[in-house]
Short mmCIF file of C-alpha atoms in Angstrom, two decimals:
data_model
loop_
_atom_site.label_atom_id
_atom_site.label_comp_id
_atom_site.label_asym_id
_atom_site.label_seq_id
_atom_site.Cartn_x
_atom_site.Cartn_y
_atom_site.Cartn_z
CA GLU A 1 113.47 108.79 104.70
CA ALA A 2 110.91 106.58 102.96
CA GLN A 3 110.18 108.08 99.58
CA VAL A 4 109.53 107.77 95.88
CA THR A 5 112.04 109.73 93.80
CA GLN A 6 111.34 110.85 90.25
CA ASN A 7 113.70 112.49 87.81
CA PRO A 8 113.70 114.83 86.07
CA ARG A 9 111.25 117.08 87.87
CA TYR A 10 110.91 119.35 84.86
CA LEU A 11 111.65 118.63 81.22
CA ILE A 12 111.01 120.41 77.95
CA THR A 13 111.66 118.32 74.88
CA VAL A 14 110.73 118.17 71.20
CA THR A 15 108.48 115.81 69.31
CA GLY A 16 110.09 112.47 68.58
CA LYS A 17 113.06 112.72 70.92
CA LYS A 18 113.07 109.64 73.14
CA LEU A 19 113.08 110.29 76.85
CA THR A 20 112.98 108.34 80.09
CA VAL A 21 111.53 109.45 83.40
CA THR A 22 113.09 107.49 86.24
CA CYS A 23 111.30 106.38 89.39
CA SER A 24 112.91 104.78 92.41
CA GLN A 25 111.50 103.80 95.79
CA ASN A 26 113.38 102.84 98.96
CA MET A 27 110.55 101.10 100.82
CA ASN A 28 110.88 97.60 99.33
CA HIS A 29 107.44 97.99 97.80
CA GLU A 30 106.13 95.32 95.44
CA TYR A 31 103.62 97.49 93.57
CA MET A 32 104.59 100.50 91.45
CA SER A 33 102.53 102.61 89.10
CA TRP A 34 102.68 105.58 86.76
CA TYR A 35 99.92 108.20 86.47
CA ARG A 36 99.48 111.28 84.39
CA GLN A 37 97.46 114.25 85.57
CA ASP A 38 95.79 116.71 83.23
CA PRO A 39 93.41 119.59 84.00
CA GLY A 40 89.82 118.41 83.98
CA LEU A 41 90.81 114.76 83.58
CA GLY A 42 92.32 114.00 86.96
CA LEU A 43 94.81 111.23 87.62
CA ARG A 44 94.86 108.49 85.02
CA GLN A 45 96.91 105.35 85.28
CA ILE A 46 99.41 104.61 82.52
CA TYR A 47 101.06 101.35 83.61
CA TYR A 48 101.52 99.41 86.80
CA SER A 49 103.71 96.60 88.04
CA MET A 50 103.07 94.09 90.78
CA ASN A 51 106.57 92.62 90.77
CA VAL A 52 109.85 92.41 88.92
CA GLU A 53 109.28 91.63 85.24
CA VAL A 54 105.48 91.89 85.69
CA THR A 55 103.81 94.94 84.15
CA ASP A 56 100.24 95.71 83.08
CA LYS A 57 98.52 98.44 81.11
CA GLY A 58 96.44 101.03 82.88
CA ASP A 59 93.85 103.33 81.34
CA VAL A 60 96.10 105.31 79.00
CA PRO A 61 99.14 103.20 77.99
CA GLU A 62 99.42 104.33 74.35
CA GLY A 63 102.75 105.97 73.57
CA TYR A 64 104.45 104.75 76.75
CA LYS A 65 106.62 101.83 77.76
CA VAL A 66 107.79 100.69 81.16
CA SER A 67 110.16 98.11 82.55
CA ARG A 68 110.66 96.56 85.97
CA LYS A 69 114.05 94.91 86.03
CA GLU A 70 114.68 95.65 89.70
CA LYS A 71 112.19 95.93 92.51
CA ARG A 72 113.10 99.53 93.40
CA ASN A 73 113.02 101.05 89.89
CA PHE A 74 110.18 101.58 87.44
CA PRO A 75 111.19 103.89 84.58
CA LEU A 76 108.65 105.40 82.18
CA ILE A 77 109.83 105.54 78.58
CA LEU A 78 108.44 107.76 75.87
CA GLU A 79 109.91 106.36 72.66
CA SER A 80 108.60 109.14 70.40
CA PRO A 81 106.99 111.88 72.49
CA SER A 82 104.17 113.93 71.02
CA PRO A 83 102.60 117.20 72.24
CA ASN A 84 99.57 115.33 73.63
CA GLN A 85 101.93 113.74 76.15
CA THR A 86 102.58 117.12 77.72
CA SER A 87 101.42 116.49 81.28
CA LEU A 88 102.31 116.15 84.95
CA TYR A 89 103.49 112.61 85.66
CA PHE A 90 103.49 110.83 89.01
CA CYS A 91 105.09 107.61 90.06
CA ALA A 92 103.59 105.82 93.07
CA SER A 93 104.29 102.67 95.05
CA SER A 94 102.69 100.53 97.72
CA LEU A 95 103.61 97.46 99.71
CA GLY A 96 101.22 95.31 97.69
CA TYR A 97 98.24 95.93 95.47
CA PRO A 98 96.33 98.96 96.78
CA SER A 99 93.84 97.54 99.23
CA GLY A 100 92.19 98.01 102.58
CA ALA A 101 95.68 97.68 104.02
CA ASN A 102 97.97 99.20 101.38
CA VAL A 103 98.02 102.83 100.35
CA LEU A 104 100.01 104.63 97.67
CA THR A 105 103.09 106.77 98.27
CA PHE A 106 103.56 109.25 95.44
CA GLY A 107 106.63 110.92 94.06
CA ALA A 108 106.88 114.71 93.74
CA GLY A 109 105.94 114.67 90.07
CA SER A 110 107.63 115.29 86.72
CA ARG A 111 106.32 118.11 84.56
CA LEU A 112 106.90 117.26 80.92
CA THR A 113 106.40 119.62 77.99
CA VAL A 114 106.66 118.28 74.45
CA LEU A 115 107.00 120.98 71.77
CA SER B 1 84.52 99.17 85.93
CA GLN B 2 84.20 101.79 88.59
CA LYS B 3 83.24 105.43 87.97
CA ILE B 4 83.77 108.08 90.60
CA GLU B 5 82.21 111.52 90.92
CA GLN B 6 83.44 114.17 93.28
CA ASN B 7 80.53 116.50 92.90
CA SER B 8 82.26 119.81 93.48
CA GLU B 9 85.19 120.98 91.47
CA ALA B 10 85.78 123.75 93.97
CA LEU B 11 84.52 124.55 97.43
CA ASN B 12 85.08 127.82 99.30
CA ILE B 13 84.59 127.88 103.03
CA GLN B 14 85.23 130.28 105.86
CA GLU B 15 87.92 129.53 108.42
CA GLY B 16 86.57 127.70 111.43
CA LYS B 17 83.66 126.09 109.59
CA THR B 18 83.33 122.42 108.69
CA ALA B 19 84.12 121.50 105.10
CA THR B 20 82.23 118.54 103.66
CA LEU B 21 83.40 116.92 100.43
CA THR B 22 81.47 114.22 98.59
CA CYS B 23 82.62 111.17 96.66
CA ASN B 24 80.03 109.09 94.80
CA TYR B 25 80.68 105.87 92.92
CA THR B 26 78.47 104.17 90.41
CA ASN B 27 79.11 100.48 90.15
CA TYR B 28 79.88 97.71 92.57
CA SER B 29 80.44 98.54 96.22
CA PRO B 30 84.16 98.60 96.95
CA ALA B 31 85.77 96.88 99.89
CA TYR B 32 87.46 100.15 100.86
CA LEU B 33 87.88 103.77 99.88
CA GLN B 34 90.90 106.05 100.28
CA TRP B 35 91.23 109.83 100.54
CA TYR B 36 94.30 111.79 99.49
CA ARG B 37 95.36 115.43 99.70
CA GLN B 38 97.19 117.13 96.85
CA ASP B 39 98.86 120.53 96.99
CA PRO B 40 99.50 122.41 93.71
CA GLY B 41 102.28 120.83 91.66
CA ARG B 42 102.94 118.11 94.24
CA GLY B 43 102.12 114.44 94.57
CA PRO B 44 99.00 113.27 96.42
CA VAL B 45 99.47 112.33 100.06
CA PHE B 46 97.39 109.64 101.74
CA LEU B 47 95.05 110.84 104.50
CA LEU B 48 92.49 108.23 105.48
CA LEU B 49 91.20 104.82 104.49
CA ILE B 50 87.79 103.41 105.34
CA ARG B 51 86.65 99.82 104.82
CA GLU B 52 83.17 98.67 103.79
CA ASN B 53 82.36 97.40 107.28
CA GLU B 54 83.27 100.75 108.86
CA LYS B 55 80.71 103.52 108.99
CA GLU B 56 83.10 106.22 110.10
CA LYS B 57 86.83 106.88 110.55
CA ARG B 58 88.49 109.80 112.30
CA LYS B 59 91.95 111.31 112.41
CA GLU B 60 92.39 114.54 114.31
CA ARG B 61 90.11 117.09 112.58
CA LEU B 62 89.32 114.74 109.69
CA LYS B 63 86.36 112.39 109.48
CA VAL B 64 85.33 110.04 106.71
CA THR B 65 82.03 108.22 106.38
CA PHE B 66 81.12 105.39 104.02
CA ASP B 67 77.51 104.64 103.05
CA THR B 68 77.34 101.60 100.78
CA THR B 69 73.57 102.03 100.33
CA LEU B 70 73.97 105.53 98.95
CA LYS B 71 77.27 104.57 97.22
CA GLN B 72 78.84 107.59 98.80
CA SER B 73 81.68 108.70 101.04
CA LEU B 74 81.77 112.04 102.83
CA PHE B 75 85.01 113.68 103.92
CA HIS B 76 84.76 116.29 106.68
CA ILE B 77 87.33 118.76 107.94
CA THR B 78 86.20 120.38 111.16
CA ALA B 79 87.47 123.77 112.37
CA SER B 80 88.96 124.35 108.92
CA GLN B 81 92.11 126.44 108.55
CA PRO B 82 93.69 128.21 105.55
CA ALA B 83 96.41 125.50 105.66
CA ASP B 84 93.71 122.96 104.76
CA SER B 85 93.37 124.59 101.33
CA ALA B 86 94.26 121.90 98.78
CA THR B 87 92.66 119.45 96.36
CA TYR B 88 91.19 116.34 97.94
CA LEU B 89 90.94 113.12 95.96
CA CYS B 90 88.98 109.98 96.68
CA ALA B 91 90.16 106.66 95.28
CA LEU B 92 88.50 103.26 94.92
CA PRO B 93 89.51 99.91 93.49
CA LEU B 94 88.77 99.50 89.81
CA TRP B 95 87.02 96.20 90.43
CA SER B 96 86.98 93.54 93.11
CA GLY B 97 90.08 91.59 94.04
CA ASN B 98 93.66 92.72 93.37
CA THR B 99 93.18 95.80 91.28
CA PRO B 100 94.61 99.27 90.67
CA LEU B 101 92.99 102.33 92.18
CA VAL B 102 90.86 104.73 90.19
CA PHE B 103 90.85 108.33 91.36
CA GLY B 104 88.15 110.95 91.31
CA LYS B 105 88.97 114.28 89.69
CA GLY B 106 89.18 115.93 93.08
CA THR B 107 87.60 118.84 94.90
CA ARG B 108 89.66 121.99 95.32
CA LEU B 109 89.03 123.37 98.79
CA SER B 110 89.80 126.99 99.64
CA VAL B 111 89.56 128.03 103.28
CA ILE B 112 89.22 131.79 103.56
CA ALA B 113 90.52 133.58 106.63
#
């Protein structure tokens, strides 16, 4: 089944403890992206990647890192999480840049709580 | 850059009626616009895409229109059912060319039986 898989789905952690949220897609998609979703603020893009070793900042990149060493994986790294990073995170992918031909496939989401 | 307004945070509608959701954008006219459905705690799911040269697109009970003069897209669900209850998001390119999508905050639709 074509899908985007995120792990963990739920995580409670403490301030400053480094964590990684993994994202993997099995559709051979070039484009991958991370979003966070907060009440009243909607979906905001954190980082995106058009290809292996190519990443770009989105709207809210502060406090996050990403890497794209393989086409299928796009992990989100929080080096020193803070409570304001408590959020629902989504990974998404598409064949190419979103366009009139390419649409996003989203993962199921990762709910992160930072105490 | 692009700004999007989905003018209703929440919309309640009776089963069987047509739901109409609005998406307005403020800056340049995009080459396309996408609509997604999101259920609580789950990832958005793509529904429909409409290009700038298309006035209307249909898929089963769903219809999307795109008016570049008004800078607006309307999303209609005809013969609405309780199962249509969800949040609906519109998404546009941030700027012209190869560009990420920017999403509206969504409209939460509740279809009451």
